[in-house]
C-alpha angles and dihedrals in degrees: 000000000000114000115245096215137023115201115199113204118196105212124190121153094328101135087135093059111023097089093052091045092053096041090055087067101030092055087069087081098164092068102033092110088062097050130078118197116196114191111197108200102204100202097297117187095200130063096289092111094047093050091046092051090055090056091049089056093047095045106027094160094052112027125062129177128213110192115197143152117271113286104149134252095303091056091057090057093047092051098045092049089060090059102032113123100171124111088233131031133205140164133243123184112227094242095048129070145204131250099256097198092059098048099085093052090042091055090050090052092050090054090060096043127084100170117124093236132034120191120205132178120252138195128236110217114200110213113223098021094051091218122139137200128204114223110198135161126220107260096242127110105341091205088066096052113124128227098359113192135200094260092065100048131103113166137184105262095225091054092065102023094114101041118117122210122204112266131214089028138106128231094035092136084084090054090050091053091049091051092050093050092047093052103037116090102176131038142186137186126237115191096209114110107228112160125067109198118201116218132180100053107137090213094060117114088235090058119098093254091051093048093051090050099044107028092121088062089054090056091046094051093046091052091047092050090050091053091051093048097045109101095019119123101252096171093101100031106078090163092061093045089052093045096058092046094048092045094052090051090047089052089056093048091048093047091049087067093057133086148252078049100196092053092047091048089050090055092050091051089048090052092050092048090052090052090050095048101035103029110037092164093055090044091056092048094050090051085071088068103089094211093054091043092054092045092054095043090054089052086242092299088126088065096074097053089047090054093050090049094051092043091052091046091053092047091052092049091051095242 
């Protein structure tokens, strides 16, 4: 029997979280025969592999392990897609988890759907404060949804089977979203919250320390996404138009946290010039983002005040 859903778990040094991540799916026992979990151990140096192997023994019909040398987040997607046997495919970071109580109904919904893309709500869980926030779209035309992220996406496996995500690079979840939106032709909305996204971990790549360390990867991924999007018919994919504009603005905000500032700013301007010269279609689309439009019209002079503002804000907060 074909599995209904393949869940790809990127696992790198997450011995603290992996059991909870897996249990959040495995506790939905009534539908386990219809779920395939592929753990991709990305060269962990802790006990992530050992713990994962134990789950493979306990749940041989549900849990699989791919053990590989470190290749980054994109490599875990590339490897799991080679093995995925589910009708649908979605991602789960090894330190996040799913809403167990919604999984059975979610699987039943997926059985009745044949759209390329299914969008679901997700929850942001703020570590430390314990607060959470539901992020949900209005169930209208899914092709018009703005700023779709990885946590919302379920996609027909065969639609993305042959994509290739950049390896040995951070922030490739954005590239994955772009690939899904470029390849999906039909979409539907499912109102069941599935993904629980942990925020507030200082080691996350979206934390200030991670941004400062890996900002060049952010530039690299944004350029690569632009190249993929250039030439595509974006007239009916509002989500993709919005994604590239939001991402370019996010790149600027992230880079404004990094030093030496003048060098970082130079690299952002260089990226934007490449987009203008090599990707005129993408350049026109990103001009619809009011922040990017103002930044360009000021000849990037707005960048310096933004940097001073963020720097002062961090100093006042003691960061």
